[in-house]
Coordinates of C-alpha atoms in Angstrom, one line a residue:
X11 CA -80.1 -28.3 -113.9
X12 CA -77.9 -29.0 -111.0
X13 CA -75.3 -31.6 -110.3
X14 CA -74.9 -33.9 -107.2
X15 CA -73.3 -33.1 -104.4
X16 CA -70.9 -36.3 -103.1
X17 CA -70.3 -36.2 -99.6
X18 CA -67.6 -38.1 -98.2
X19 CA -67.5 -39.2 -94.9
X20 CA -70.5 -39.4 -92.9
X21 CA -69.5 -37.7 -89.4
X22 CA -71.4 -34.7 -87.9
X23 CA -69.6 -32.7 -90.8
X24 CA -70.7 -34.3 -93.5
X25 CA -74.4 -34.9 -92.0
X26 CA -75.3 -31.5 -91.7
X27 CA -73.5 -30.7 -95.2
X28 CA -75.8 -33.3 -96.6
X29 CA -78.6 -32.6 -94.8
X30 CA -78.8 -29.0 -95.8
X31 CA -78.1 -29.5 -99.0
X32 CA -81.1 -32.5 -99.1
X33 CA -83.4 -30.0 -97.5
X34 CA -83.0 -27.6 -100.1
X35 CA -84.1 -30.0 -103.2
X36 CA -80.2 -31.1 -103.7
X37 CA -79.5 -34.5 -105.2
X38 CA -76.6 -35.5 -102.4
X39 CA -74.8 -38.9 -102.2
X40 CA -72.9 -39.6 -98.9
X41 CA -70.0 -42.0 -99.2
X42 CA -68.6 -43.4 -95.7
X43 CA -65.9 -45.7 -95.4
X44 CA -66.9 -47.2 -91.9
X45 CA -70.6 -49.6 -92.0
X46 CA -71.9 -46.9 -89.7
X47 CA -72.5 -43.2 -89.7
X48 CA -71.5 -40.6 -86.9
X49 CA -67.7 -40.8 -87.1
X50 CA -66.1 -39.7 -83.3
X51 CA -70.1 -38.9 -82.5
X52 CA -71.8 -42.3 -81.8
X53 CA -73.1 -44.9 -79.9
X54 CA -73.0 -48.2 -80.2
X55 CA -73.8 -51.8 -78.0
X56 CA -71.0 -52.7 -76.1
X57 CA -71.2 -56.2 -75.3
X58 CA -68.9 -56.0 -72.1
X59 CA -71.3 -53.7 -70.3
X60 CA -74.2 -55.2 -72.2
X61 CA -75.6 -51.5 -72.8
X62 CA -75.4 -48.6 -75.7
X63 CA -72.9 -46.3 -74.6
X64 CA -71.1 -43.5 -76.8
X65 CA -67.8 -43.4 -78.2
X66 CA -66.7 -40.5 -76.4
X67 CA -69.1 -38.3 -73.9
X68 CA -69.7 -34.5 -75.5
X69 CA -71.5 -31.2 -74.3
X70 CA -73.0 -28.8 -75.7
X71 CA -74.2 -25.4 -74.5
X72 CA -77.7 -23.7 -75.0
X73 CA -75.6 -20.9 -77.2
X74 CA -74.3 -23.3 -79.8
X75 CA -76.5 -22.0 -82.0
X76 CA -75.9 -24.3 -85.3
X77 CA -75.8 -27.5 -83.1
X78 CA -79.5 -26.2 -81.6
X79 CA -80.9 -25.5 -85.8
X80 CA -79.1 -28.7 -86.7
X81 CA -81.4 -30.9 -83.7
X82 CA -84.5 -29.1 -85.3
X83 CA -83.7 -29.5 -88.8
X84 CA -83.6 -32.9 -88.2
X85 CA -85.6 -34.0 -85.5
X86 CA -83.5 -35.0 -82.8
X87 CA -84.3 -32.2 -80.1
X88 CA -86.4 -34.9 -78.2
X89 CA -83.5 -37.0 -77.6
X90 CA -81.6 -34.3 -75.2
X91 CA -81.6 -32.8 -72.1
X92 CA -81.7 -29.1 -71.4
X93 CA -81.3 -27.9 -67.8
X94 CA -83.2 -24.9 -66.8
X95 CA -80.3 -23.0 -65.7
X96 CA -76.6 -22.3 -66.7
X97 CA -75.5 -24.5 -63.4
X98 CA -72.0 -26.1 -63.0
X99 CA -71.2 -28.2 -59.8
X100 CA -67.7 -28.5 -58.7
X101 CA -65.7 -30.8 -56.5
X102 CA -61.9 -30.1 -55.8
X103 CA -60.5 -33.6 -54.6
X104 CA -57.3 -32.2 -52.7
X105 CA -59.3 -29.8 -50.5
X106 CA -62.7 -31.7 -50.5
X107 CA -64.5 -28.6 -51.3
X108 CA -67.7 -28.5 -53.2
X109 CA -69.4 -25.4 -55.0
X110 CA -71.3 -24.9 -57.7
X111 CA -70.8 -22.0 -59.9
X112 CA -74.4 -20.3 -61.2
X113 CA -74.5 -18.1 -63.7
X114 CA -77.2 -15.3 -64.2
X115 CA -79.2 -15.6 -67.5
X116 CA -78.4 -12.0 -68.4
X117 CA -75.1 -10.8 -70.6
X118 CA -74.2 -8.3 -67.5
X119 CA -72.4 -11.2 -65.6
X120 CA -73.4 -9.6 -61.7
X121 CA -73.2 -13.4 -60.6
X122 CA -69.4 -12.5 -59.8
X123 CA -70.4 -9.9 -57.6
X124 CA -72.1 -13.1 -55.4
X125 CA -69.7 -14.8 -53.7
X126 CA -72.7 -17.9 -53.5
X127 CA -72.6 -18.2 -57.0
X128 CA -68.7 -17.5 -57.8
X129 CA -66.1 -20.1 -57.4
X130 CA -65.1 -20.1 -53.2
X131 CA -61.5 -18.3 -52.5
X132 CA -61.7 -16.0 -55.6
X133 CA -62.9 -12.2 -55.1
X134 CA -64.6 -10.3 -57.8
X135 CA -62.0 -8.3 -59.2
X136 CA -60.2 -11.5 -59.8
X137 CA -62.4 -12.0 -63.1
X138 CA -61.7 -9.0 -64.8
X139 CA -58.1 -10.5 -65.4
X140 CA -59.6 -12.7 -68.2
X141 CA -60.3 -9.8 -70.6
X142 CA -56.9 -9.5 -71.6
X143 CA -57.3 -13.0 -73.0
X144 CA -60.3 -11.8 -74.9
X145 CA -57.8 -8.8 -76.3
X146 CA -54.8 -11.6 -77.2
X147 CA -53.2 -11.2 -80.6
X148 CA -53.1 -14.1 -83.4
X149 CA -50.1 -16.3 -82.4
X150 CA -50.4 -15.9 -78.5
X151 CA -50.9 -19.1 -75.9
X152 CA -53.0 -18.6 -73.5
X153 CA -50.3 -18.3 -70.5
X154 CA -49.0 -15.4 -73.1
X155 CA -52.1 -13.5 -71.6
X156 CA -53.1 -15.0 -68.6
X157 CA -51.9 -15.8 -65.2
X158 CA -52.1 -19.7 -65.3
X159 CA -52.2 -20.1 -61.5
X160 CA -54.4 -19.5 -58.5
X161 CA -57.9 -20.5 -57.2
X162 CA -59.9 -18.8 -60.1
X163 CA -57.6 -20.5 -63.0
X164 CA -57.2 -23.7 -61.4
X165 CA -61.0 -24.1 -60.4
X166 CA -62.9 -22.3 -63.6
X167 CA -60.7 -21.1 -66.7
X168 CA -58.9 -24.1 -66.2
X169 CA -61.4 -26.9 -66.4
X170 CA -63.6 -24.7 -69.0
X171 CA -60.9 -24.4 -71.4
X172 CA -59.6 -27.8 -71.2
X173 CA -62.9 -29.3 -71.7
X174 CA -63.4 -26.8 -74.9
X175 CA -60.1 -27.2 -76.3
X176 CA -58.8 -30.5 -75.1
X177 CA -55.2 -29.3 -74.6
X178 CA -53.1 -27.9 -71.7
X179 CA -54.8 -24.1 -71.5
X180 CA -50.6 -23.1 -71.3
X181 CA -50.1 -23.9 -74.6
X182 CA -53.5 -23.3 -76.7
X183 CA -53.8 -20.7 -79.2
X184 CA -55.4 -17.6 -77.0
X185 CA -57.8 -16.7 -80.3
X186 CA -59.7 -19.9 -79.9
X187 CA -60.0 -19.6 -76.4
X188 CA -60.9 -16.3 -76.3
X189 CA -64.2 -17.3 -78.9
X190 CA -64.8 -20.4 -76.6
X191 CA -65.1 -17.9 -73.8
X192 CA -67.4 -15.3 -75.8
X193 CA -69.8 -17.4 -77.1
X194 CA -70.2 -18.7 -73.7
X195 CA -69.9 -16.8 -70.4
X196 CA -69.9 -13.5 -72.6
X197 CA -73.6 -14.3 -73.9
X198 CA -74.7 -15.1 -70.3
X199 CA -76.3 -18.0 -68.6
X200 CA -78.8 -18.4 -71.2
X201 CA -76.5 -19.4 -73.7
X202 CA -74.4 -21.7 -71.2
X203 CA -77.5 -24.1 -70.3
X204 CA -75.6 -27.3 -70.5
X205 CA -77.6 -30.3 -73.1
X206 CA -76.7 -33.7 -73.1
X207 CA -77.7 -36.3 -75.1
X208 CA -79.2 -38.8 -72.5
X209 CA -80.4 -41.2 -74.3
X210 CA -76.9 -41.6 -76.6
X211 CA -75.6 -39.1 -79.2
X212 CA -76.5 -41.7 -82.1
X213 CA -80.4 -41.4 -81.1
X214 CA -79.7 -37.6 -81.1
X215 CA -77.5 -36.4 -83.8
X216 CA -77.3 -39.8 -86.4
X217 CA -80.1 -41.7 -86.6
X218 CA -82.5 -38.4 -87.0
X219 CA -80.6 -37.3 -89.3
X220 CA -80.1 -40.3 -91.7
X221 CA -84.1 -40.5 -91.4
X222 CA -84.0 -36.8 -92.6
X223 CA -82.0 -37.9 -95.8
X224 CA -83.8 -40.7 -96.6
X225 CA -86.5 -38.7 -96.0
X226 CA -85.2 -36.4 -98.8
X227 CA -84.2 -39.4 -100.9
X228 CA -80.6 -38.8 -100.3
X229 CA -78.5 -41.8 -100.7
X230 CA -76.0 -43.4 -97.7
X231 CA -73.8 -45.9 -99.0
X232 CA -71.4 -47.2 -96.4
X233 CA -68.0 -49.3 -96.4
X234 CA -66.8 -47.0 -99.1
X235 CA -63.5 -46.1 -98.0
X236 CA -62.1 -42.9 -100.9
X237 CA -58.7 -44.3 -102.3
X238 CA -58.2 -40.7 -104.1
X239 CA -60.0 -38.2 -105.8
X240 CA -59.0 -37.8 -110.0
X241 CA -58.3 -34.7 -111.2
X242 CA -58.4 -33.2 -114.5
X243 CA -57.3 -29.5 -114.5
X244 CA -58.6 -27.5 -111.8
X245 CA -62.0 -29.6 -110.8
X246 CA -62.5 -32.9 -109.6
X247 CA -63.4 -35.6 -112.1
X248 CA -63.7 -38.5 -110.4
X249 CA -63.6 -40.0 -106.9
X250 CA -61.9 -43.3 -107.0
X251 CA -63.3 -46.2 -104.4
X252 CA -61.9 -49.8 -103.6
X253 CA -64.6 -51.2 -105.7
X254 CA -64.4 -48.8 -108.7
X255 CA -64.4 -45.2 -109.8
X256 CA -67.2 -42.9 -109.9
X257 CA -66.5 -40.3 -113.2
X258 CA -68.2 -37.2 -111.8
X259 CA -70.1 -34.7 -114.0
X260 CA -70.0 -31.5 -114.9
X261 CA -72.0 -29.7 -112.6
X262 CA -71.3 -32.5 -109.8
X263 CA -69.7 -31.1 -106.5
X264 CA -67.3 -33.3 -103.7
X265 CA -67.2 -32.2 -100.2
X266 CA -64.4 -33.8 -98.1
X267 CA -65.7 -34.1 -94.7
X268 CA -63.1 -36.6 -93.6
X269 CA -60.2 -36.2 -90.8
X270 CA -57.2 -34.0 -91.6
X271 CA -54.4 -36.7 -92.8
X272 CA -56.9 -38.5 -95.0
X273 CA -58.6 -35.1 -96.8
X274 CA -54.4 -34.0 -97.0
X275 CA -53.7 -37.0 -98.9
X276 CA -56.5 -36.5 -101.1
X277 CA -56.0 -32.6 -101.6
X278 CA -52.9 -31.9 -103.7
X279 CA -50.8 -29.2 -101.7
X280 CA -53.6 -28.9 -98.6
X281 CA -52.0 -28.0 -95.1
X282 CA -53.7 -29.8 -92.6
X283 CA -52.6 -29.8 -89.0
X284 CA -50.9 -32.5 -88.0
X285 CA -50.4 -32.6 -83.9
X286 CA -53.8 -34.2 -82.2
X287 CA -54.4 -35.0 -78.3
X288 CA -56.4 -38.0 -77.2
X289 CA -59.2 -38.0 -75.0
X290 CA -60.3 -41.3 -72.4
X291 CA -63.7 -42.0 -71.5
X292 CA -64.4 -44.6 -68.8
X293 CA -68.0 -46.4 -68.5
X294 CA -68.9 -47.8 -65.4
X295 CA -72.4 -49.9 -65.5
X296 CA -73.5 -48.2 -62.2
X297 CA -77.2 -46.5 -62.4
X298 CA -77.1 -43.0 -61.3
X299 CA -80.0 -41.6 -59.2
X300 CA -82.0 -39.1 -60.2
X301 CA -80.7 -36.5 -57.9
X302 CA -77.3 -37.2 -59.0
X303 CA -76.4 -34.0 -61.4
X304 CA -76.1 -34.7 -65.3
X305 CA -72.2 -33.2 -64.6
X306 CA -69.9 -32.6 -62.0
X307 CA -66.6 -30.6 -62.7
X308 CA -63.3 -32.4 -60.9
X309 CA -60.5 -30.5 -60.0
X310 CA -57.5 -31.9 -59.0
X311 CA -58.3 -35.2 -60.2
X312 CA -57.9 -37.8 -63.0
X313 CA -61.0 -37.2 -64.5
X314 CA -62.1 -34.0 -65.7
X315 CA -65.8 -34.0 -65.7
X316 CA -68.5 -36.5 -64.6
X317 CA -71.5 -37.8 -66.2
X318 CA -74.5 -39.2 -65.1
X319 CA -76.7 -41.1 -67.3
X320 CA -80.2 -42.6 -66.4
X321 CA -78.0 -46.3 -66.8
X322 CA -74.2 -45.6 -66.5
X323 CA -72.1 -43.1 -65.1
X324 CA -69.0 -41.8 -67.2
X325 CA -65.7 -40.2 -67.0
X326 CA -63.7 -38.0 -69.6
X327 CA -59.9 -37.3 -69.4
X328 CA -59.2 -34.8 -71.1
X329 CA -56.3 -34.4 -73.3
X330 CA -54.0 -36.3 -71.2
X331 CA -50.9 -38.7 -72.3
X332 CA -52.2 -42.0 -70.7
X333 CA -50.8 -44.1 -72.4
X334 CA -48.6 -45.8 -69.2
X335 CA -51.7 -46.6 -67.7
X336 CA -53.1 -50.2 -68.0
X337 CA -57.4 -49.9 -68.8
X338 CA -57.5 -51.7 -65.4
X339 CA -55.4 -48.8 -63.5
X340 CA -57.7 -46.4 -65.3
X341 CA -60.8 -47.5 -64.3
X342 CA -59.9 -48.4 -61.1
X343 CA -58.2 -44.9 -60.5
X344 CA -61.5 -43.1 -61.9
X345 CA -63.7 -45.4 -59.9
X346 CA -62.1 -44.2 -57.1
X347 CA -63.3 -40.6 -57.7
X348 CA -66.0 -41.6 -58.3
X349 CA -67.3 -43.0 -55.6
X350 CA -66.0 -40.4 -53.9
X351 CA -67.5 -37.5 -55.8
X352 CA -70.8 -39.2 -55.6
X353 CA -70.8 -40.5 -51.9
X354 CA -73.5 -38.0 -51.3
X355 CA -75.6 -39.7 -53.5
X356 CA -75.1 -43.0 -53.6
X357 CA -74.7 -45.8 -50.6
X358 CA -73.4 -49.2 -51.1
X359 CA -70.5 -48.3 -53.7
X360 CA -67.5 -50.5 -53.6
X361 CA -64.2 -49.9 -53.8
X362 CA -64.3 -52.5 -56.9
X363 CA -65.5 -51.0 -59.9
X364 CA -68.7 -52.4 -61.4
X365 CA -68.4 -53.6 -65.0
X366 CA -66.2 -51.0 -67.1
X367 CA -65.5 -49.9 -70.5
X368 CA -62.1 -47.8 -71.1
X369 CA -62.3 -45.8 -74.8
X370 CA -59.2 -44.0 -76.0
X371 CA -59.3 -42.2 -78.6
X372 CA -56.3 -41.0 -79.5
X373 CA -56.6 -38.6 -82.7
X374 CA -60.0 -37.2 -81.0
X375 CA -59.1 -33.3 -82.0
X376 CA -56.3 -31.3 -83.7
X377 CA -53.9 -29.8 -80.9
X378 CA -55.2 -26.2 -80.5
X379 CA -51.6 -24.6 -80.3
X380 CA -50.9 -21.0 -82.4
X381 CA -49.3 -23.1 -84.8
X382 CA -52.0 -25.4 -85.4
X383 CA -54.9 -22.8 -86.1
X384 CA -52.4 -21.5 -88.8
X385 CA -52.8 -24.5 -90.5
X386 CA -56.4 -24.7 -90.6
X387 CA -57.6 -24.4 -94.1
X388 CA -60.9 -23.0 -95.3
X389 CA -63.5 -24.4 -97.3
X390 CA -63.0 -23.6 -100.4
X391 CA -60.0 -25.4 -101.7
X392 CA -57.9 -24.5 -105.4
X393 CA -60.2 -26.9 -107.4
X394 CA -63.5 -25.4 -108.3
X395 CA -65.9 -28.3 -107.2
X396 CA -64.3 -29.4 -104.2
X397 CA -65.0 -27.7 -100.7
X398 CA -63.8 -29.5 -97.2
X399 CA -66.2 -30.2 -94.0
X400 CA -64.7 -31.1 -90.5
X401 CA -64.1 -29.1 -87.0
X402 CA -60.1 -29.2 -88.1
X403 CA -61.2 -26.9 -90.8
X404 CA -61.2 -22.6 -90.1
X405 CA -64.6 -22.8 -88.2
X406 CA -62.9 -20.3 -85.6
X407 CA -63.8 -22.8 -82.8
X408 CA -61.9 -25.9 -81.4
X409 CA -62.5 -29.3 -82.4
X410 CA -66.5 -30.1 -81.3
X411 CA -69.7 -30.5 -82.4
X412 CA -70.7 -26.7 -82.6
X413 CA -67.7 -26.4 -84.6
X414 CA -68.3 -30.4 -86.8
X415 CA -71.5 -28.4 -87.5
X416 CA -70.9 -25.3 -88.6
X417 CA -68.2 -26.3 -91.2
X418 CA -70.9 -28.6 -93.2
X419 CA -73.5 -26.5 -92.9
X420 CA -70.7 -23.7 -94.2
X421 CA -69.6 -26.2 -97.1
X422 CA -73.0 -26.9 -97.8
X423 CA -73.9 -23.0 -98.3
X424 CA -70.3 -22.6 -100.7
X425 CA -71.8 -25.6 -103.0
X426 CA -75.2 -24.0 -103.7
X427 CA -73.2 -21.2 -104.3
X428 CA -72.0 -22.7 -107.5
X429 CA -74.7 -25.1 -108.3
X430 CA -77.6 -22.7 -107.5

């Protein structure tokens, strides 16, 4: 007979941990402090826009393999977007060039060779510069290995690894980049198809997947915040709630797919890393026309990438300090590149910004540094019925939903282990 599995926290981590473990015939209990599910991977209504917009904008690539099993496992591959080809347009603002770089489908990347599909001023010896990032030795930064200057890093390895690792590329740990970049450009173009969740990350990644658990008779229970987990030797025998305790039995399992402070504070001796960057998204109520595409890369520009949804357009920042910036100087500022950026597109645009939303998140991802991936811990902790989910965790990726994904589906694998 097997135990339960109690899943706490109910963000991307602990969904697929709980839905893996529900599809295989496991009794699983998810516990989420928050009314909602989805964690830093939602939507919601805003009521100043008067529209469903998500908390923070994310993309994922054709070759983010346990995000793709994850939307088919639960149902929510309808509810996304994937373009044809592996197609990234560009705009620098300071020279007021546009390109967009095209990847071949094919692993052999000949697309550098074309200087139609390449980004404009580089030549194609420039590229081969990179693999000494993909050599780099644990503990290196990325400007350890690579020349952090010129048209090819300030126009491509720039914007790519920002966006992947939400930290100045100078300081990030050149490991992680160097995985971002192999299980992207080094599988080809058709593993670098971008997907986005048009129609809001909650109708792709959440909802399916709490209407796979209940499917599975799994149980949700929501505004459960975990005080602290009781101990008795080396497992886990209770987990203790504002409303109560919960004695756990003996076969019964935990999985602690919260953020890195709170699972530190529950895990006796647990190193967690403790440096995070924020990332800004900026909603403008402005319909985007159907020839508009899905993402423009900026460079040179506030925002980092653009987004065009079927009923808003959106900004990210990416790992920047914005905090001397007023929400009204944001928006405005982004607005204004924008309009811009789009003026091809779009006629009529104002230099007033149609209604806005600014969300900041400012704990969005663990700083990728060398130190930081030190401190990532595995799953398996020192107490025998207690594994950890989260993208903070050893997943060998940054902080993302590939990464959110892989950990509970690894923590979910560990428990059967045991319990099987």
């Amino acid at each position: 007979m097997t135990g339960v599995v109690h899943v706490v926290g109910a963000g991307l981590s602990g969904l697929s941990a709980a839905v893996r473990l529900a599809d295989a015939g496991r009794t699983v209990i998810v516990h989420e402090a928050a009314g909602h599910a989805g964690g830093r991977c939602r939507s919601y209504h805003d009521p100043q826009l008067g529209m469903t917009i998500d908390n923070g904008n994310h993309l994922v690539l054709s070759g983010n393999e346990a995000t793709s099993a994850f939307l088919d496992r639960i149902g929510g591959r309808g509810a996304v977007a994937k373009d044809a080809l592996a197609e990234f347009p560009f705009i620098d603002l300071a020279a007021g060039e546009r390109w967009t770089l095209r990847l071949n489908q094919g692993r052999v990347p000949w697309w550098i060779l074309d200087p139609a599909r390449r980004v404009p001023g580089t030549q194609a010896t420039d590229y081969a510069a990179i693999l000494r990032l993909l050599s780099a030795r644990p503990g290196a930064k990325v400007s350890d290995v690579l020349s952090c200057e010129g048209a090819l890093y300030e126009r491509l390895w720039r914007p790519v690894l920002l966006a992947a690792l939400n930290i100045d590329p100078r300081d990030a740990d050149a490991i992680l980049a160097a995985q971002v970049l192999r299980e992207t450009f080094g599988e080809g173009g058709n593993a670098c198809r971008p997907i986005i969740a048009q129609a809001g990350l909650s109708e792709a990644f959440v909802e399916p997947a709490l209407r796979c658990l209940k499917e599975h008779r799994a149980v949700v229970r929501y505004n459960r915040r975990l005080h602290r987990l009781a101990y008795e030797g080396g497992h886990v025998a209770g987990l203790v709630f504002g409303d109560g305790s919960m004695p756990l039995r003996l076969r019964d399992q935990v999985i602690l797919a919260l953020p890195p402070q709170a699972t530190a504070e529950a895990v006796p001796g647990l190193k967690v890393p403790a440096d995070h960057r924020g990332i800004t998204n900026v909603h403008f109520g402005a319909s985007a026309p159907a020839d508009l595409p899905r993402l423009t890369g900026v460079v040179n520009g506030l925002s980092d990438w653009i987004f065009a949804y079927p009923d808003r357009i959106s900004v990210t920042v990416s790992g920047t300090d914005l905090d001397g910036m007023s929400r009204q100087e944001l928006a405005h500022r982004t607005w204004t590149e924008v309009s811009y950026v789009t003026g091809r597109y779009m006629t009529g645009l104002s230099d007033k910004p149609p209604p806005w939303q600014v969300v900041r998140e400012k704990r969005a991802t663990f700083a990728a540094t060398p130190e930081a991936a030190r401190l990532r811990p595995p799953t398996r902790t020192e107490f025998r019925n207690l594994l950890i989910a989260g993208d903070w965790t050893d997943t060998g990726l940054p902080a993302c939903i590939e990464g959110a994904i892989r950990s509970g589906d690894k923590a979910a694998r560990k428990a059967m282990e045991v319990i099987g």
